XYZ file of C-alpha atoms in Angstrom:
663
model
C 24.682 118.061 165.232
C 20.815 117.473 165.429
C 19.266 115.454 168.243
C 18.649 111.797 167.285
C 15.341 110.708 166.304
C 15.305 107.436 168.571
C 15.575 109.181 172.030
C 14.380 107.584 175.217
C 10.950 109.286 175.032
C 10.301 107.784 171.584
C 11.403 104.276 172.686
C 9.147 104.301 175.741
C 6.276 105.402 173.633
C 6.910 102.559 171.217
C 7.145 100.007 174.130
C 3.638 101.065 174.965
C 2.493 100.500 171.407
C 4.084 97.124 171.388
C 1.983 96.082 174.496
C -1.158 97.358 173.064
C -0.568 96.051 169.293
C 0.379 92.459 169.340
C 0.164 92.378 165.447
C 3.526 93.997 165.285
C 5.279 91.810 167.797
C 7.582 89.398 165.897
C 8.256 86.842 168.948
C 6.219 84.191 170.224
C 5.966 82.805 173.929
C 5.262 79.420 175.162
C 2.703 78.503 177.834
C 5.063 79.615 180.537
C 5.259 83.156 179.030
C 9.013 82.539 177.886
C 10.166 83.809 174.560
C 10.523 80.997 172.134
C 13.701 80.517 169.803
C 13.449 82.509 166.613
C 12.806 80.847 163.436
C 12.707 82.355 159.700
C 9.141 83.416 160.287
C 10.140 85.251 163.320
C 12.770 87.125 161.532
C 10.364 87.745 158.430
C 7.820 89.243 160.650
C 10.517 91.459 162.245
C 11.409 92.716 158.840
C 7.955 93.245 157.545
C 6.123 94.327 160.506
C 8.041 95.312 163.550
C 10.685 97.536 161.796
C 8.149 99.437 159.721
C 6.111 100.044 162.943
C 9.339 101.237 164.614
C 9.782 103.754 161.721
C 12.470 101.903 159.817
C 12.048 101.968 156.127
C 13.990 101.991 152.819
C 14.184 105.264 151.217
C 14.437 105.173 147.348
C 16.835 107.894 146.157
C 16.969 107.479 142.292
C 19.075 105.395 140.090
C 22.802 105.079 139.524
C 24.436 106.173 136.027
C 23.706 102.462 134.924
C 20.169 102.697 135.715
C 20.194 100.699 138.952
C 17.812 101.693 141.582
C 19.566 103.214 145.014
C 18.099 103.301 148.331
C 19.129 103.905 151.844
C 17.865 102.593 155.247
C 16.359 105.409 157.184
C 14.537 105.919 160.532
C 11.309 107.969 160.192
C 9.664 109.937 162.839
C 6.907 112.482 161.666
C 8.036 114.164 158.507
C 11.883 113.732 159.512
C 14.124 110.882 158.257
C 17.694 109.997 159.561
C 19.873 107.522 157.777
C 20.720 104.352 159.996
C 23.185 101.665 159.432
C 22.735 98.004 160.539
C 24.919 98.428 163.690
C 23.042 101.349 164.966
C 19.771 99.715 164.311
C 20.925 96.780 166.363
C 21.738 98.962 169.236
C 18.382 100.979 169.052
C 16.689 97.580 169.259
C 18.635 96.486 172.149
C 17.927 99.807 174.034
C 14.207 99.209 173.342
C 14.483 95.555 174.678
C 16.356 96.726 177.718
C 13.127 99.034 178.521
C 10.995 95.649 178.291
C 12.388 94.116 181.471
C 12.775 90.254 181.590
C 10.760 89.641 178.202
C 13.258 92.125 176.484
C 16.181 90.135 178.034
C 14.819 86.929 176.405
C 14.080 88.524 173.188
C 17.672 89.988 173.168
C 19.287 86.696 173.860
C 17.787 85.353 170.719
C 19.878 87.267 168.559
C 23.241 85.625 169.403
C 23.343 84.584 165.603
C 22.562 88.132 164.391
C 20.699 86.832 161.280
C 18.599 90.016 160.626
C 21.064 92.790 161.348
C 22.958 92.972 158.024
C 22.663 94.930 154.975
C 21.393 92.291 152.751
C 18.524 91.164 155.259
C 17.605 94.840 155.920
C 17.159 95.621 152.212
C 14.020 93.510 152.414
C 12.403 96.162 154.635
C 9.418 97.735 152.738
C 10.164 101.312 151.024
C 8.918 104.442 152.405
C 6.152 104.478 149.784
C 5.068 107.955 148.415
C 7.528 110.005 150.133
C 10.041 112.352 148.609
C 12.731 114.397 150.189
C 11.878 118.084 150.617
C 14.923 119.784 149.194
C 16.326 122.798 147.445
C 15.354 123.596 143.880
C 16.683 125.588 140.990
C 14.827 128.671 142.357
C 14.970 128.174 146.097
C 17.003 127.131 148.961
C 15.590 125.939 152.275
C 17.356 126.112 155.780
C 15.598 124.343 158.753
C 15.836 125.036 162.392
C 14.252 123.882 165.378
C 11.509 126.323 165.446
C 10.623 126.250 161.733
C 12.254 126.854 158.404
C 12.965 129.650 155.977
C 12.805 129.706 152.087
C 15.555 131.758 150.333
C 15.014 133.069 146.843
C 16.863 135.581 144.722
C 14.143 138.035 145.825
C 14.815 137.650 149.693
C 14.148 135.533 152.793
C 10.798 134.430 153.787
C 9.406 134.952 157.405
C 9.935 131.811 159.509
C 7.403 128.888 158.337
C 6.010 126.070 160.399
C 6.834 122.436 159.760
C 3.184 121.978 159.174
C 3.315 123.641 155.820
C 5.522 120.855 154.355
C 3.331 118.761 152.096
C 2.444 115.373 153.649
C 4.143 113.485 150.835
C 7.486 114.984 151.679
C 10.179 114.263 154.336
C 13.103 116.219 155.413
C 16.567 114.931 156.609
C 16.793 115.203 160.381
C 20.635 115.965 160.024
C 19.571 119.010 158.104
C 17.649 120.450 160.938
C 19.820 122.950 162.870
C 19.635 122.631 166.644
C 18.932 126.304 167.242
C 16.110 128.697 166.870
C 16.066 131.294 164.237
C 14.966 134.875 164.829
C 14.689 137.265 162.234
C 15.592 140.381 164.110
C 15.472 143.675 162.537
C 18.562 145.795 162.134
C 19.287 148.928 160.232
C 21.278 146.774 157.457
C 18.263 144.399 157.043
C 15.895 147.658 156.538
C 18.304 149.190 154.168
C 18.632 145.895 152.175
C 14.771 145.669 151.961
C 14.768 149.348 150.802
C 17.098 148.641 147.979
C 15.038 145.621 146.826
C 12.260 147.776 146.570
C 14.198 150.364 144.496
C 16.095 148.115 142.356
C 13.888 145.034 141.878
C 10.255 146.129 142.896
C 10.256 143.335 145.468
C 7.660 143.355 148.313
C 9.932 143.257 151.552
C 7.522 141.047 153.439
C 6.178 138.610 150.739
C 9.057 138.587 148.278
C 6.500 139.157 145.409
C 6.805 141.621 142.681
C 5.209 144.949 142.982
C 3.413 145.855 139.660
C 1.692 149.034 140.765
C 3.752 152.137 140.899
C 1.697 153.814 143.532
C 2.042 150.705 145.833
C 5.851 150.775 145.268
C 6.168 154.477 146.047
C 4.031 153.798 149.229
C 6.222 151.031 150.351
C 9.472 152.903 149.507
C 8.277 155.931 151.847
C 7.326 153.563 154.603
C 10.702 151.720 154.636
C 12.584 154.972 154.131
C 10.993 156.187 157.157
C 11.909 153.158 159.222
C 15.483 153.271 157.990
C 15.822 156.865 159.114
C 14.133 156.578 162.407
C 15.828 153.292 163.412
C 17.339 153.438 166.835
C 18.105 149.737 167.681
C 21.883 148.725 168.139
C 23.707 147.447 165.131
C 24.954 143.909 165.998
C 28.399 142.780 165.380
C 29.098 141.149 161.849
C 31.917 138.844 162.800
C 31.327 136.313 159.852
C 30.939 139.039 157.498
C 34.005 140.878 158.459
C 35.765 137.577 158.343
C 34.835 136.953 154.706
C 35.730 140.597 153.773
C 39.298 140.239 155.507
C 39.771 136.935 153.380
C 39.503 139.174 150.287
C 41.954 141.596 151.157
C 44.976 142.323 148.744
C 48.621 142.732 149.544
C 47.950 146.521 150.127
C 45.304 145.475 152.769
C 42.361 146.717 150.605
C 39.198 144.724 149.948
C 39.398 143.319 146.400
C 35.899 143.699 145.305
C 36.133 140.864 142.565
C 37.680 138.587 145.251
C 34.855 139.281 147.691
C 32.216 138.772 144.989
C 33.584 135.381 144.181
C 33.870 134.355 147.879
C 30.130 135.290 148.414
C 28.955 133.538 145.562
C 31.150 130.475 146.601
C 29.362 130.578 149.935
C 25.869 130.786 148.118
C 26.822 127.933 145.970
C 28.012 125.569 148.602
C 24.948 126.261 150.880
C 22.456 125.762 148.117
C 21.665 122.002 147.918
C 20.659 121.611 144.331
C 22.698 120.544 141.388
C 22.186 122.004 137.909
C 23.187 119.422 135.175
C 26.274 120.392 133.403
C 27.117 123.290 135.727
C 28.406 121.465 138.668
C 31.869 122.650 139.903
C 33.886 122.165 142.896
C 35.210 125.309 144.771
C 38.857 125.665 145.196
C 40.044 127.944 147.942
C 43.672 128.759 147.413
C 46.101 131.279 148.944
C 46.638 134.489 146.864
C 49.865 134.506 144.940
C 51.912 137.766 144.244
C 55.440 138.921 143.600
C 57.587 138.029 146.421
C 55.625 134.849 147.538
C 57.488 131.755 147.662
C 55.672 129.395 145.351
C 56.977 126.167 146.746
C 56.261 127.029 150.510
C 52.989 126.311 152.164
C 52.268 129.220 154.243
C 48.779 128.510 155.254
C 46.939 129.974 158.101
C 44.852 132.512 156.009
C 41.510 131.221 157.205
C 40.391 128.888 154.338
C 39.508 125.789 156.394
C 37.961 127.953 159.078
C 35.469 129.307 156.369
C 34.458 125.970 155.114
C 34.305 124.526 158.719
C 32.099 127.368 159.898
C 29.504 126.653 156.854
C 29.346 123.268 158.586
C 27.318 124.687 161.343
C 24.563 125.409 158.912
C 25.119 122.357 156.455
C 26.023 118.673 156.817
C 29.678 118.729 156.351
C 32.035 115.919 155.866
C 35.735 116.687 156.267
C 38.462 114.538 154.510
C 42.200 114.697 154.560
C 43.210 116.325 151.413
C 46.813 115.287 151.800
C 45.638 111.555 151.363
C 44.152 112.070 147.853
C 47.044 111.031 145.818
C 47.398 109.182 142.420
C 46.921 105.425 142.900
C 45.542 106.104 146.523
C 42.974 103.911 148.161
C 39.555 103.974 146.642
C 38.069 104.124 150.138
C 38.765 107.840 150.832
C 35.268 108.946 150.531
C 33.984 106.206 152.697
C 32.777 108.818 155.389
C 30.391 110.713 152.816
C 26.749 109.739 153.503
C 23.402 110.290 151.624
C 22.872 113.112 154.108
C 26.152 114.863 153.388
C 25.649 118.479 151.983
C 29.315 119.628 151.642
C 32.525 117.524 151.192
C 35.630 119.493 152.370
C 39.036 118.189 151.187
C 41.049 119.988 153.836
C 44.676 121.058 153.140
C 45.099 119.440 149.930
C 48.768 119.165 148.812
C 50.522 119.981 145.448
C 50.195 116.461 144.104
C 46.412 116.264 144.847
C 44.714 113.974 142.445
C 42.222 116.345 140.719
C 41.365 113.618 138.182
C 39.387 111.761 140.943
C 37.063 114.796 141.365
C 36.217 115.117 137.769
C 33.545 112.331 137.630
C 32.159 113.445 141.225
C 31.082 116.760 139.641
C 29.834 115.352 136.247
C 27.775 112.190 137.286
C 26.957 110.393 140.275
C 28.904 110.525 143.493
C 30.240 106.985 143.741
C 31.401 105.735 147.275
C 33.262 102.663 148.097
C 33.558 101.177 151.732
C 35.601 98.365 153.062
C 33.925 95.055 153.185
C 30.515 96.735 151.648
C 28.926 97.038 148.437
C 29.873 100.308 146.671
C 26.935 102.763 146.240
C 26.310 106.150 144.363
C 24.280 109.179 145.405
C 22.518 110.312 142.352
C 23.977 113.338 140.742
C 21.094 115.519 141.519
C 21.501 115.001 145.177
C 25.330 114.846 145.185
C 27.138 116.850 147.853
C 28.865 120.267 146.931
C 32.704 119.932 147.142
C 35.083 122.342 148.528
C 39.034 122.084 148.484
C 41.245 124.195 150.542
C 45.020 124.165 149.476
C 48.081 126.328 149.654
C 48.942 125.354 146.207
C 47.227 125.344 142.775
C 45.604 121.908 141.937
C 47.672 120.048 139.043
C 45.781 119.699 135.886
C 45.353 122.055 132.703
C 42.956 122.413 129.783
C 39.170 122.817 129.475
C 38.618 119.564 131.468
C 39.908 120.979 134.466
C 38.908 124.709 134.098
C 35.312 124.216 133.548
C 35.136 121.983 136.703
C 36.793 124.495 139.073
C 35.535 127.800 140.610
C 38.605 129.346 142.136
C 38.596 131.750 145.052
C 42.015 133.460 146.092
C 42.353 134.306 149.705
C 44.504 136.843 150.968
C 47.093 136.698 153.518
C 45.359 138.974 156.154
C 45.092 136.536 159.074
C 48.551 135.019 158.563
C 50.287 138.407 158.597
C 48.159 139.479 161.668
C 49.426 136.383 163.453
C 53.063 136.788 162.341
C 53.409 140.385 162.815
C 51.070 141.058 165.970
C 50.331 137.561 167.482
C 46.384 138.199 166.622
C 44.244 135.249 165.918
C 40.894 135.467 164.415
C 39.406 134.956 167.866
C 41.194 138.121 169.188
C 40.303 140.153 165.893
C 36.608 139.390 166.157
C 35.489 140.180 169.629
C 37.347 137.567 171.487
C 34.971 134.987 170.372
C 35.838 131.590 168.718
C 34.255 130.615 165.392
C 31.990 127.711 165.966
C 32.798 124.379 164.463
C 30.000 121.818 163.494
C 30.385 120.034 166.784
C 30.280 123.165 168.753
C 27.002 124.650 167.883
C 25.276 124.486 171.309
C 27.823 126.685 173.303
C 25.839 129.660 173.835
C 26.703 131.148 177.317
C 30.165 129.674 177.200
C 33.226 131.708 177.206
C 34.501 132.829 173.852
C 31.420 131.699 172.254
C 28.808 133.240 169.768
C 25.703 134.724 171.252
C 22.216 134.649 169.786
C 22.780 138.035 167.834
C 26.022 136.564 166.423
C 24.200 133.413 165.247
C 21.413 135.331 163.626
C 23.723 137.727 161.926
C 25.801 134.750 160.470
C 22.570 133.180 159.090
C 21.429 136.425 157.555
C 24.823 136.925 155.792
C 24.910 133.346 154.475
C 21.259 133.817 153.123
C 22.385 137.018 151.428
C 25.174 135.091 149.678
C 22.742 132.311 148.703
C 20.505 135.082 147.146
C 23.733 136.348 145.125
C 24.376 132.908 143.842
C 20.739 132.319 142.795
C 20.868 135.797 140.935
C 24.231 135.471 139.343
C 25.195 131.709 139.125
C 28.896 130.843 139.035
C 30.782 133.274 136.945
C 33.413 131.917 134.608
C 37.061 132.648 134.828
C 38.239 135.286 137.176
C 41.589 133.832 138.315
C 44.359 136.426 138.799
C 47.481 136.571 136.807
C 49.425 135.494 139.712
C 47.451 132.383 140.175
C 47.765 131.399 136.589
C 51.442 132.050 136.716
C 51.762 129.930 139.933
C 50.068 127.085 137.891
C 52.571 127.259 134.889
C 55.585 127.340 137.630
C 53.936 124.143 139.052
C 53.851 122.690 135.592
C 57.234 123.552 134.532
C 58.787 123.040 137.920
C 61.017 126.144 137.909
C 60.315 129.774 138.758
C 63.483 130.646 136.925
C 62.628 128.992 133.603
C 59.081 130.424 133.802
C 60.421 133.885 134.174
C 62.791 133.405 131.309
C 60.130 132.317 129.101
C 57.476 135.224 129.950
C 60.399 137.542 129.021
C 61.273 135.673 125.831
C 57.728 135.367 124.334
C 57.201 139.166 125.055
C 60.309 139.988 122.854
C 59.083 137.835 119.928
C 57.701 139.843 116.758
C 53.873 139.506 116.195
C 53.141 137.464 113.090
C 56.737 136.197 112.515
C 57.374 132.454 112.095
C 59.830 131.042 114.704
C 61.106 127.515 115.011
C 60.320 125.442 118.168
C 63.897 124.245 118.194
C 65.217 127.651 118.218
C 63.456 128.481 121.708
C 64.366 124.946 122.900
C 68.008 125.467 122.105
C 68.114 128.844 123.815
C 66.485 127.428 126.924
C 68.850 124.371 126.936
C 71.877 126.684 126.663
C 70.617 128.805 129.602
C 69.310 126.041 131.797
C 71.383 122.965 130.799
C 70.163 120.612 133.466
C 66.464 121.551 133.457
C 65.535 120.036 130.068
C 67.021 116.640 130.591
C 63.664 114.758 130.600
C 61.743 117.596 128.745
C 60.761 117.025 124.937
C 60.580 119.865 122.435
C 56.752 119.159 122.264
C 56.441 119.590 126.134
C 58.379 122.989 126.051
C 55.919 123.873 123.173
C 53.127 123.238 125.600
C 54.766 125.535 128.173
C 55.021 128.282 125.477
C 51.413 128.031 124.613
C 50.584 128.352 128.477
C 52.689 131.368 128.885
C 51.374 133.014 125.809
C 47.789 132.775 127.156
C 49.015 134.172 130.424
C 50.589 137.195 128.471
C 47.793 137.565 126.189
C 49.907 136.411 123.404
C 48.519 133.443 121.554
C 50.776 130.859 120.086
C 49.552 129.489 116.706
C 46.201 131.066 117.251
C 45.185 130.154 113.735
C 45.858 126.361 114.527
C 43.875 126.493 117.792
C 47.231 126.483 119.549
C 48.323 123.183 118.162
C 51.852 122.896 116.790
C 52.421 123.641 113.094
C 54.698 121.293 111.253
C 56.117 122.500 107.885
C 58.470 121.417 105.219
C 62.121 122.651 105.801
C 62.349 124.176 102.420
C 65.275 126.402 101.125
C 63.640 129.619 102.544
C 63.261 128.138 106.014
C 66.755 126.373 105.750
C 68.324 129.767 105.384
C 66.577 130.895 108.600
C 67.211 127.659 110.291
C 71.013 128.180 109.610
C 70.932 131.868 110.699
C 69.610 131.258 114.199
C 72.323 128.466 114.638
C 70.336 125.195 114.299
C 72.397 123.858 111.235
C 74.815 121.718 113.578
C 72.455 121.438 116.444
C 71.776 117.927 117.586
C 68.060 117.351 118.590
C 66.555 115.159 121.244
C 66.791 112.200 118.845
C 70.638 112.673 118.451
C 70.503 113.891 114.729
C 70.725 117.060 112.897
C 68.280 118.262 110.217
C 68.633 117.428 106.379
C 70.003 120.237 103.897
C 67.224 120.473 101.534
C 69.372 121.539 98.602
C 68.805 118.849 95.773
C 66.589 117.067 97.931
C 62.815 116.430 96.456
C 60.384 118.555 98.338
C 58.462 115.483 99.559
C 61.671 114.132 101.335
C 62.534 117.358 103.198
C 62.484 117.421 107.069
C 59.378 118.742 108.663
C 60.017 121.152 111.356
C 57.826 122.746 114.310
C 57.074 126.336 113.774
C 54.850 128.951 115.458
C 53.544 132.540 115.179
C 52.466 135.023 117.941
C 49.204 136.667 117.520
C 47.881 139.519 119.747
C 44.669 141.354 120.234
C 46.657 144.604 119.918
C 47.233 143.537 116.311
C 43.971 142.447 115.188
C 45.190 141.323 111.780
C 47.634 138.718 113.534
C 44.267 137.070 114.893
C 42.816 136.237 111.481
C 44.410 133.610 109.183
C 44.761 134.698 105.471
C 44.029 132.383 102.581
C 47.156 131.396 100.661
C 46.622 131.455 96.882
C 50.153 131.235 95.945
C 51.274 128.380 93.472
C 54.465 127.894 95.548
C 53.782 124.199 96.846
C 56.753 124.302 98.927
C 55.371 126.974 101.327
C 51.811 125.072 101.665
C 51.084 123.718 105.177
C 50.662 120.149 105.718
C 47.004 120.328 106.234
C 46.378 121.673 102.650
C 48.254 118.725 100.901
C 45.155 116.615 100.465
C 43.289 119.474 98.806
C 45.946 119.791 96.224
C 45.314 116.002 95.257
C 41.792 116.801 94.906
C 42.345 119.648 92.548
C 44.775 117.382 90.193
C 41.669 115.137 89.852
C 39.278 117.939 88.978
C 41.677 119.327 86.496
C 42.032 115.962 84.635
C 38.246 115.596 84.334
C 36.897 117.266 81.223
C 33.588 119.174 81.509
C 31.314 119.248 78.504
C 29.862 122.468 78.131
C 26.521 122.924 76.834
C 25.408 125.887 74.605
C 23.292 128.327 76.650
C 19.644 128.298 75.743
C 17.829 131.661 75.312
C 14.236 132.013 75.875
C 12.947 134.774 73.303
C 9.880 135.186 75.555
C 12.389 136.825 78.123
C 12.829 139.857 75.716
C 9.123 140.333 75.041
């Protein structure tokens, strides 16, 4: 994406430095001027003197989750650094030797054993002392261009800054420098945005500082109101902004404001290179589900991948095949991720995508394994953001998954435009292709973005970053249809899911039901679907469907199954619903409790339904009855304690009266 640091100009300049500074030469010459064979001392000097003078150092990045220091080999030039691997370094050195004529040829021939160009040897190169990477923080994001950089905060975007303003003890990743110039052109929309910031937040439109004095705020408001009213410039096309808005359209073709808000915050989150501890999530872009959409068909073509890949023109993007991330798949699937990667895109993830593999990547260090190399970790504070695009919900349920996902549902606008009218995003957006990370410098070519398109794209993304810095990642927000699709995926049948949704909505609030009662109905209706499904698994389905319908199963027990004694009262109900002769999964029927001591009665799974529409059903009531048959299992240990207390005699002392109290 960015021009490499070791270009021909740099290598020619270093060749001259070698000529004038013999102290950094690692080779020796005999009396005839020929390069002598290398010995260990030559290699040592190459590591300790030559490579550092060339600009090759080891950059310390922090520690792993086990406390081990992590570093990476980098090439430095000015205040920029670029990660470099042993083989690339070898080729850079050989290019330099080629510029040195006959002497360089002789030096190059001495490397036939390649003693020095391996990771273990290169780890001995001195560190880049006293340098830290200049990067985003909790309050700001920085984007780097050829002609300078900008700072984005919740209050606005700074004017273009010079690289001279970066402190001397900081370096920036060369791969983060976008190979384009940035121009903060003035549009009516930009002026309106600055005006609204004056009104709503009291933010100075030029400095980004708070305006404390009322008269100054009024003066600025009048000044920018006049600029807005008198603006006569052309309004640029907003291709990318329009594209994101189209992604948020519902099945009626209207923009879903909640969906648009989530998409914009997701863009801002992915483009903010900072990780807040315990708040890291991966962004999941998934097709919107609604009635009539086939849940097991991957429609695709809705622009999810195009969105993330376009962000790769602004961020360092590594694209991985989401179809390859399966249970028990190779541990080398992340090998392409580097320390400079800012977004990892798992593209086109399938329905069996291994979500478990992502959980440690968004909680701890970003661990990477490569063939024939030692594994390494990117410290959690510097770990790349993760985006997944899929036509299916990602498998997994419970809070472990939920708190690690930020879900954005994408509408079917572009697929329908293509199917119904043969129109692609290019035709719908000014007959211009959306740029890909390897197609940035295409200005002037047919179907390419021009300068105004690029600047408008940057402005919109910066606004999304501001939105994220202001709001963070909101929790929840998935639609009813998405959650329903996840349940269909879990159960494996649209018909069974529909049946259970209808069933739970007919149950009486607060009434006790038997788990086996529902299981029996389900088994009779779908005789083949429950062959490998236990009663407990079916109960889990019921809990999930209850949450979907805002009907909470065993809310008083936190959703857990409630096992109760099959006493005489329950037995009568058990018989009345046709379970007396029903053979359960273990191949037996329940015991008739008549004449059987209460301690030997069968336990049976039961549940009750609660609803916010009936507030009393959401609150458990204490049971002070003396009927031990109806006590829940969890209360039995309490009864034993009570018996011990009643056996113990308590000696009562006479009450002492202090006569002074009555004086």
